[in-house]
Amino acid sequence: IIPNCRYVDPIWREERLYNEGADLAFKRYLKDLQASFDKVGTVDATGSARMTIYDFVAMLAKAGLFDNDFSERQAKFAFVNASECVEDESTGTRHTTLSFPEFLEAVGRVAERRDPGDFPLALKLPPVIEAIIDSVLDNATLHTDEPAARESVLGGKIGTRVKAAAAVGAHVEALRAGDDVTHDDDDADAEEF
């Protein structure tokens, strides 16, 4: 991987990932993302949950995220670029696996690479996150085309996810327009997640 992955853009984290819109998008799905990570990942010798590159790629494949514009190779770059540096690679497996925060960054990198347009990452995240959650936390009737059946499977969370994505999009647009945006901490949909 190293010869093909020499350049890591440090500005991407600061300008695209570490902002309020992306943060809100992740927070809306945090519990389901954690459950997905726990289900796909493994526990290492120290008792920490970690995800290997093989598990990450398999998860993205199951979610149907590979197509002509986004390849397994790009997914591996997202994984490697999200991995933190370790002091000593000769001990342990931390350099070959992702922690949950690193996993979130990798998901952000996947969303960015799947849609290279210039609009905010917060708008690119929901479809990728939902594909991952729906494929990992699957249920026999989850992928039905009937919305009522999908909502009954997830206890109404599908509708909440759509509302959450719309709320994030509206918030980002307000920020881009320079509007004064206040936080509504009493939002019932946010409390569900």
XYZ file of N, CA and C in Angstrom:
579
model
N 0.831 -1.193 0.000
C 0.000 0.000 0.000
C 0.873 1.254 0.000
N 1.959 1.226 0.742
C 2.773 2.431 0.927
C 3.218 3.074 -0.390
N 3.734 2.356 -1.386
C 4.163 3.065 -2.601
C 3.025 3.800 -3.296
N 1.802 3.311 -3.137
C 0.659 3.932 -3.803
C -0.037 4.968 -2.938
N 0.433 5.170 -1.741
C -0.273 6.040 -0.796
C 0.712 6.968 -0.101
N 1.496 7.666 -0.869
C 2.542 8.511 -0.290
C 2.016 9.841 0.223
N 0.996 10.372 -0.408
C 0.553 11.726 -0.089
C -0.739 11.690 0.711
N -0.707 12.235 1.896
C -1.897 12.379 2.719
C -2.134 13.875 2.898
N -3.305 14.324 2.521
C -3.622 15.740 2.565
C -4.066 16.144 3.970
N -3.176 16.810 4.750
C -3.557 17.198 6.113
C -4.627 18.284 6.139
N -4.759 19.023 5.075
C -5.738 20.095 5.011
C -7.147 19.524 4.938
N -7.301 18.333 4.359
C -8.628 17.720 4.225
C -9.303 17.603 5.586
N -8.580 17.131 6.581
C -9.166 16.975 7.921
C -9.662 18.317 8.449
N -8.828 19.320 8.332
C -9.161 20.633 8.895
C -10.299 21.324 8.149
N -10.288 21.238 6.835
C -11.271 21.988 6.048
C -12.542 21.210 5.750
N -12.456 19.898 5.614
C -13.613 19.112 5.188
C -14.240 18.284 6.309
N -13.404 17.708 7.197
C -13.908 16.790 8.213
C -14.208 17.473 9.537
N -13.301 18.320 9.989
C -13.456 18.955 11.304
C -14.257 20.241 11.189
N -15.553 20.099 10.955
C -16.431 21.263 10.903
C -17.793 20.870 11.457
N -18.599 21.870 11.737
C -19.868 21.632 12.415
C -20.833 20.770 11.599
N -20.889 20.980 10.298
C -21.806 20.210 9.470
C -21.488 18.725 9.477
N -20.220 18.379 9.275
C -19.818 16.970 9.293
C -20.018 16.379 10.685
N -19.707 17.166 11.707
C -19.893 16.705 13.081
C -21.362 16.368 13.347
N -22.257 17.231 12.913
C -23.688 16.978 13.094
C -24.134 15.732 12.337
N -23.614 15.549 11.133
C -23.980 14.367 10.345
C -23.558 13.094 11.069
N -22.340 13.073 11.600
C -21.884 11.889 12.334
C -22.691 11.684 13.617
N -22.965 12.766 14.331
C -23.700 12.643 15.597
C -25.100 12.077 15.390
N -25.732 12.409 14.293
C -27.082 11.910 14.016
C -27.113 10.391 13.916
N -26.010 9.789 13.496
C -25.955 8.344 13.272
C -25.002 7.632 14.229
N -24.525 8.315 15.246
C -23.431 7.801 16.059
C -23.707 6.437 16.689
N -24.872 6.251 17.276
C -25.170 4.969 17.927
C -25.167 3.823 16.918
N -25.772 4.042 15.745
C -25.799 3.004 14.722
C -24.409 2.770 14.127
N -23.620 3.827 13.984
C -22.245 3.655 13.501
C -21.419 2.854 14.504
N -21.591 3.153 15.800
C -20.868 2.403 16.831
C -21.287 0.937 16.808
N -22.588 0.675 16.676
C -23.076 -0.707 16.622
C -22.537 -1.423 15.382
N -22.461 -0.718 14.260
C -21.908 -1.306 13.033
C -20.432 -1.625 13.208
N -19.688 -0.686 13.785
C -18.259 -0.892 14.034
C -18.045 -2.088 14.956
N -18.824 -2.160 16.023
C -18.685 -3.263 16.981
C -19.005 -4.609 16.336
N -19.981 -4.622 15.440
C -20.373 -5.879 14.801
C -19.335 -6.349 13.788
N -18.755 -5.432 13.027
C -17.797 -5.794 11.986
C -16.393 -5.967 12.551
N -16.012 -5.123 13.502
C -14.659 -5.150 14.048
C -14.418 -6.333 14.963
N -13.197 -6.410 15.449
C -12.804 -7.462 16.388
C -12.162 -6.813 17.608
N -12.047 -7.586 18.662
C -11.409 -7.091 19.882
C -9.956 -7.553 19.858
N -9.026 -6.605 20.053
C -7.609 -6.969 20.034
C -7.145 -7.472 21.399
N -5.862 -7.738 21.513
C -5.298 -8.312 22.740
C -5.461 -7.393 23.954
N -5.590 -6.091 23.714
C -5.746 -5.147 24.819
C -7.211 -4.955 25.215
N -8.119 -5.613 24.490
C -9.540 -5.475 24.784
C -10.218 -4.336 24.053
N -9.498 -3.673 23.158
C -10.058 -2.563 22.382
C -10.672 -3.081 21.086
N -11.789 -2.507 20.695
C -12.407 -2.858 19.420
C -11.596 -2.223 18.296
N -11.297 -2.994 17.276
C -10.519 -2.526 16.127
C -11.122 -3.096 14.847
N -10.862 -2.470 13.712
C -11.337 -2.974 12.432
C -10.162 -3.110 11.476
N -10.056 -4.284 10.838
C -8.983 -4.510 9.875
C -9.375 -3.937 8.511
N -8.390 -3.814 7.648
C -8.656 -3.318 6.294
C -9.545 -4.293 5.540
N -9.388 -5.585 5.807
C -10.205 -6.598 5.134
C -11.670 -6.478 5.556
N -11.891 -6.271 6.859
C -13.256 -6.089 7.351
C -13.872 -4.806 6.796
N -13.071 -3.756 6.710
C -13.545 -2.473 6.204
C -13.985 -2.591 4.746
N -13.149 -3.202 3.920
C -13.462 -3.362 2.493
C -14.681 -4.271 2.319
N -14.742 -5.360 3.085
C -15.893 -6.273 3.000
C -17.182 -5.558 3.405
N -17.110 -4.716 4.428
C -18.277 -3.958 4.878
C -18.768 -3.017 3.771
N -17.838 -2.315 3.123
C -18.208 -1.400 2.044
C -18.792 -2.160 0.858
N -18.244 -3.343 0.573
C -18.770 -4.166 -0.524
C -20.194 -4.603 -0.209
N -20.418 -5.060 1.015
C -21.761 -5.492 1.423
C -22.744 -4.330 1.354
N -22.265 -3.129 1.624
C -23.121 -1.940 1.572
C -23.376 -1.471 0.139
N -22.706 -2.096 -0.829
C -22.907 -1.732 -2.226
C -22.296 -0.402 -2.600
N -21.200 -0.038 -1.956
C -20.599 1.281 -2.187
C -19.551 1.297 -3.300
N -19.189 0.134 -3.824
C -18.229 0.107 -4.933
C -18.969 0.207 -6.255
N -18.443 1.054 -7.131
C -19.004 1.211 -8.467
C -17.889 1.680 -9.393
N -18.251 2.164 -10.577
C -17.240 2.610 -11.537
C -16.457 3.827 -11.054
N -17.048 4.603 -10.131
C -16.390 5.820 -9.653
C -15.658 5.643 -8.325
N -15.935 4.546 -7.626
C -15.296 4.305 -6.326
C -14.888 2.832 -6.243
N -13.585 2.602 -6.148
C -13.049 1.246 -6.213
C -12.541 0.760 -4.856
N -12.249 -0.524 -4.801
C -11.668 -1.116 -3.598
C -10.317 -0.453 -3.284
N -9.580 -0.120 -4.302
C -8.281 0.553 -4.107
C -8.471 1.890 -3.389
N -9.479 2.662 -3.791
C -9.752 3.939 -3.140
C -10.204 3.733 -1.694
N -10.938 2.659 -1.458
C -11.367 2.343 -0.091
C -10.152 2.047 0.786
N -9.183 1.352 0.229
C -7.961 1.046 0.984
C -7.180 2.324 1.291
N -7.173 3.263 0.339
C -6.530 4.553 0.605
C -7.242 5.287 1.738
N -8.574 5.251 1.729
C -9.347 5.901 2.791
C -8.981 5.286 4.142
N -8.863 3.979 4.188
C -8.488 3.273 5.417
C -7.103 3.708 5.894
N -6.132 3.658 5.000
C -4.747 3.999 5.363
C -4.634 5.465 5.767
N -5.289 6.350 5.048
C -5.199 7.779 5.359
C -5.875 8.132 6.676
N -6.830 7.307 7.103
C -7.508 7.551 8.378
C -6.742 6.971 9.563
N -5.793 6.089 9.302
C -5.026 5.449 10.379
C -4.040 6.420 11.006
N -4.013 6.433 12.320
C -3.048 7.265 13.024
C -1.672 6.610 12.977
N -0.642 7.408 13.055
C 0.720 6.882 13.120
C 0.938 6.229 14.485
N 1.753 5.194 14.501
C 2.104 4.551 15.758
C 3.614 4.648 15.938
N 4.026 4.653 17.182
C 5.444 4.835 17.489
C 6.279 3.634 17.060
N 5.781 2.417 17.318
C 6.557 1.221 17.027
C 5.681 0.206 16.307
N 5.889 0.068 15.003
C 5.076 -0.851 14.209
C 5.468 -2.312 14.398
N 6.550 -2.555 15.088
C 6.985 -3.950 15.272
C 6.234 -4.648 16.396
N 5.497 -3.883 17.186
C 4.710 -4.494 18.249
C 3.239 -4.154 18.052
N 2.385 -5.107 18.248
C 0.950 -4.878 18.179
C 0.418 -4.771 16.769
N -0.877 -4.503 16.683
C -1.549 -4.403 15.380
C -2.220 -3.054 15.178
N -1.937 -2.090 16.026
C -2.597 -0.781 15.901
C -2.347 -0.129 14.559
N -1.215 -0.386 13.945
C -0.899 0.237 12.663
C -1.631 -0.428 11.493
N -2.272 -1.569 11.725
C -2.985 -2.266 10.656
C -4.503 -2.304 10.881
N -4.966 -1.617 11.915
C -6.390 -1.619 12.236
C -6.854 -0.200 12.565
N -8.169 -0.011 12.565
C -8.749 1.284 12.894
C -9.485 1.219 14.224
N -9.336 2.271 15.021
C -10.175 2.466 16.207
C -11.488 3.087 15.716
N -12.451 3.270 16.616
C -13.725 3.862 16.195
C -13.558 5.284 15.638
N -12.811 6.181 16.299
C -12.629 7.521 15.710
C -11.949 7.468 14.329
N -10.988 6.568 14.161
C -10.346 6.415 12.854
C -11.348 5.876 11.827
N -12.207 4.971 12.267
C -13.258 4.434 11.402
C -14.170 5.559 10.910
N -14.547 6.471 11.803
C -15.396 7.596 11.397
C -14.699 8.429 10.323
N -13.417 8.685 10.504
C -12.680 9.437 9.487
C -12.651 8.673 8.173
N -12.434 7.366 8.234
C -12.406 6.552 7.011
C -13.747 6.628 6.287
N -14.845 6.590 7.028
C -16.179 6.725 6.430
C -16.304 8.093 5.749
N -15.791 9.138 6.402
C -15.804 10.470 5.797
C -14.993 10.509 4.513
N -13.855 9.850 4.509
C -13.020 9.801 3.306
C -13.706 9.019 2.187
N -14.424 7.963 2.544
C -15.185 7.210 1.545
C -16.258 8.112 0.935
N -16.992 8.822 1.767
C -18.045 9.718 1.276
C -17.452 10.779 0.349
N -16.310 11.319 0.717
C -15.659 12.348 -0.091
C -15.208 11.798 -1.442
N -14.641 10.605 -1.438
C -14.128 10.021 -2.681
C -15.242 9.493 -3.583
N -16.357 9.080 -2.987
C -17.472 8.581 -3.799
C -18.130 9.715 -4.586
N -18.082 10.911 -4.050
C -18.683 12.059 -4.715
C -17.704 13.222 -4.629
N -16.829 13.360 -5.616
C -15.770 14.376 -5.524
C -16.233 15.813 -5.753
N -17.530 16.048 -5.820
C -18.038 17.407 -5.990
C -17.592 18.313 -4.853
N -17.766 19.605 -5.033
C -17.249 20.581 -4.080
C -18.228 20.924 -2.959
N -19.401 20.301 -2.912
C -20.321 20.652 -1.846
C -19.888 20.017 -0.528
N -20.424 20.464 0.610
C -19.925 20.060 1.930
C -19.995 18.550 2.186
N -19.037 18.069 2.937
C -18.993 16.667 3.321
C -20.255 16.270 4.068
N -20.824 17.187 4.825
C -22.045 16.898 5.593
C -23.177 16.416 4.693
N -23.210 16.860 3.450
C -24.247 16.429 2.518
C -23.900 15.101 1.845
N -22.621 14.753 1.837
C -22.175 13.505 1.220
C -22.248 12.328 2.188
N -22.190 12.601 3.477
C -22.127 11.544 4.481
C -23.389 10.694 4.619
N -24.591 11.277 4.717
C -25.770 10.453 5.002
C -25.980 9.241 4.088
N -25.856 9.357 2.758
C -26.069 8.157 1.941
C -25.058 7.041 2.224
N -23.819 7.412 2.461
C -22.783 6.415 2.749
C -23.028 5.787 4.119
N -23.288 6.611 5.100
C -23.532 6.108 6.450
C -24.754 5.187 6.462
N -25.824 5.599 5.810
C -27.037 4.781 5.796
C -26.811 3.452 5.083
N -26.036 3.462 4.001
C -25.744 2.204 3.298
C -24.980 1.247 4.214
N -24.020 1.783 4.962
C -23.241 0.948 5.885
C -24.142 0.402 6.989
N -24.891 1.281 7.619
C -25.757 0.864 8.732
C -26.774 -0.176 8.266
N -27.412 0.098 7.139
C -28.443 -0.815 6.650
C -27.872 -2.177 6.273
N -26.640 -2.233 5.794
C -26.072 -3.527 5.409
C -25.499 -4.287 6.594
N -24.932 -3.582 7.556
C -24.317 -4.253 8.709
C -25.368 -4.651 9.731
N -26.270 -3.749 10.024
C -27.319 -4.027 11.003
C -28.557 -4.523 10.271
N -28.337 -5.513 9.392
C -29.402 -5.976 8.515
C -30.469 -6.770 9.257
N -31.593 -6.858 8.579
C -32.737 -7.593 9.098
C -33.437 -8.178 7.883
N -34.162 -9.224 8.043
C -34.777 -9.922 6.917
C -35.619 -9.005 6.034
N -36.331 -8.062 6.608
C -37.199 -7.192 5.812
C -36.643 -5.787 5.663
N -35.412 -5.588 6.039
C -34.836 -4.240 6.005
C -34.798 -3.654 4.604
N -34.463 -4.455 3.602
C -34.252 -3.920 2.263
C -35.503 -3.972 1.392
N -36.649 -4.054 1.993
C -37.898 -4.036 1.242
C -38.140 -2.642 0.687
N -38.886 -2.577 -0.399
C -39.196 -1.278 -0.994
C -40.356 -0.599 -0.285
N -41.059 -1.318 0.553
C -42.214 -0.755 1.238
C -41.771 0.023 2.473
N -41.938 1.339 2.501
C -41.467 2.149 3.626
C -42.045 1.719 4.968
N -43.298 1.308 5.004
C -43.906 0.911 6.280
C -43.178 -0.299 6.864
N -42.816 -1.248 6.014
C -42.096 -2.433 6.490
C -40.704 -2.047 6.978
N -40.038 -1.163 6.260
C -38.702 -0.733 6.680
C -38.776 -0.031 8.031
N -39.756 0.851 8.207
C -39.877 1.565 9.472
C -40.204 0.624 10.610
N -41.026 -0.405 10.361
C -41.353 -1.329 11.433
C -40.136 -2.143 11.846
N -39.251 -2.442 10.903
C -38.046 -3.198 11.213
C -37.141 -2.412 12.137
N -36.976 -1.139 11.863
C -36.043 -0.322 12.632
C -36.739 0.548 13.668
N -37.964 0.288 13.957
C -38.665 1.090 14.955
C -38.826 2.536 14.533
N -39.011 2.766 13.246
C -39.231 4.129 12.761
C -37.962 4.904 12.488
N -36.796 4.284 12.590
C -35.549 5.031 12.431
C -35.279 5.450 10.992
N -35.840 4.751 10.016
C -35.615 5.158 8.629
C -36.134 6.572 8.414
N -37.376 6.830 8.856
C -37.931 8.178 8.726
C -37.109 9.194 9.485
N -36.610 8.808 10.655
C -35.783 9.701 11.456
C -34.475 10.000 10.740
N -33.901 9.005 10.068
C -32.661 9.222 9.321
C -32.872 10.212 8.195
N -33.988 10.080 7.496
C -34.283 11.016 6.410
C -34.432 12.421 6.975
N -35.146 12.563 8.091
C -35.298 13.872 8.735
C -33.947 14.405 9.200
N -33.106 13.506 9.733
C -31.787 13.916 10.216
C -30.940 14.437 9.063
N -30.954 13.727 7.941
C -30.175 14.160 6.779
C -30.678 15.512 6.281
N -31.989 15.694 6.265
C -32.557 16.972 5.831
C -32.171 18.092 6.792
N -32.182 17.799 8.101
C -31.816 18.809 9.097
C -30.359 19.221 8.948
N -29.480 18.251 8.725
C -28.061 18.563 8.533
C -27.893 19.413 7.279
N -28.566 19.018 6.195
C -28.469 19.783 4.950
C -28.941 21.217 5.125
N -30.058 21.404 5.823
C -30.583 22.754 6.061
C -29.623 23.567 6.923
N -29.029 22.915 7.926
C -28.085 23.595 8.805
C -26.847 24.052 8.022
N -26.331 23.174 7.180
C -25.147 23.514 6.379
C -25.460 24.656 5.432
N -26.619 24.606 4.783
C -27.001 25.679 3.872
C -27.122 27.009 4.619
N -27.662 26.987 5.833
C -27.767 28.211 6.633
C -26.385 28.752 6.974
N -25.464 27.847 7.303
C -24.092 28.275 7.600
C -23.436 28.887 6.364
N -23.647 28.258 5.206
C -23.051 28.763 3.966
C -23.613 30.139 3.612
N -24.888 30.356 3.936
C -25.525 31.634 3.630
C -25.143 32.716 4.639
N -24.441 32.325 5.707
C -24.019 33.285 6.707
C -25.081 33.590 7.736
N -26.154 32.795 7.771
C -27.216 33.001 8.747
C -26.736 32.628 10.138
N -27.328 33.279 11.132
C -27.037 32.938 12.522
C -27.786 31.657 12.843
N -27.052 30.589 13.130
C -27.664 29.289 13.369
C -27.593 28.980 14.852
N -28.751 28.729 15.442
C -28.791 28.349 16.847
C -29.039 26.862 16.940
N -28.610 26.273 18.035
C -28.767 24.839 18.240
C -30.032 24.572 19.028
N -30.803 23.590 18.593
C -32.012 23.190 19.287
C -31.719 21.889 20.022
N -31.308 21.991 21.278
C -30.938 20.811 22.050
C -32.137 19.970 22.441
N -33.340 20.483 22.259
C -34.537 19.741 22.632
C -35.112 18.959 21.464
N -34.397 18.866 20.364
C -34.876 18.168 19.181
C -35.089 16.690 19.500
N -36.311 16.229 19.386
C -36.652 14.836 19.739
C -35.933 13.854 18.842
N -35.756 14.191 17.554
C -35.083 13.274 16.655
C -33.616 13.105 17.033
N -32.981 14.177 17.468
C -31.577 14.089 17.859
C -31.424 13.251 19.110
N -32.390 13.349 20.034
C -32.319 12.568 21.263
C -32.376 11.082 20.998
N -33.074 10.676 19.921
C -33.207 9.262 19.609
C -31.861 8.647 19.290
N -30.968 9.441 18.736
C -29.653 8.932 18.386
C -28.698 9.275 19.490
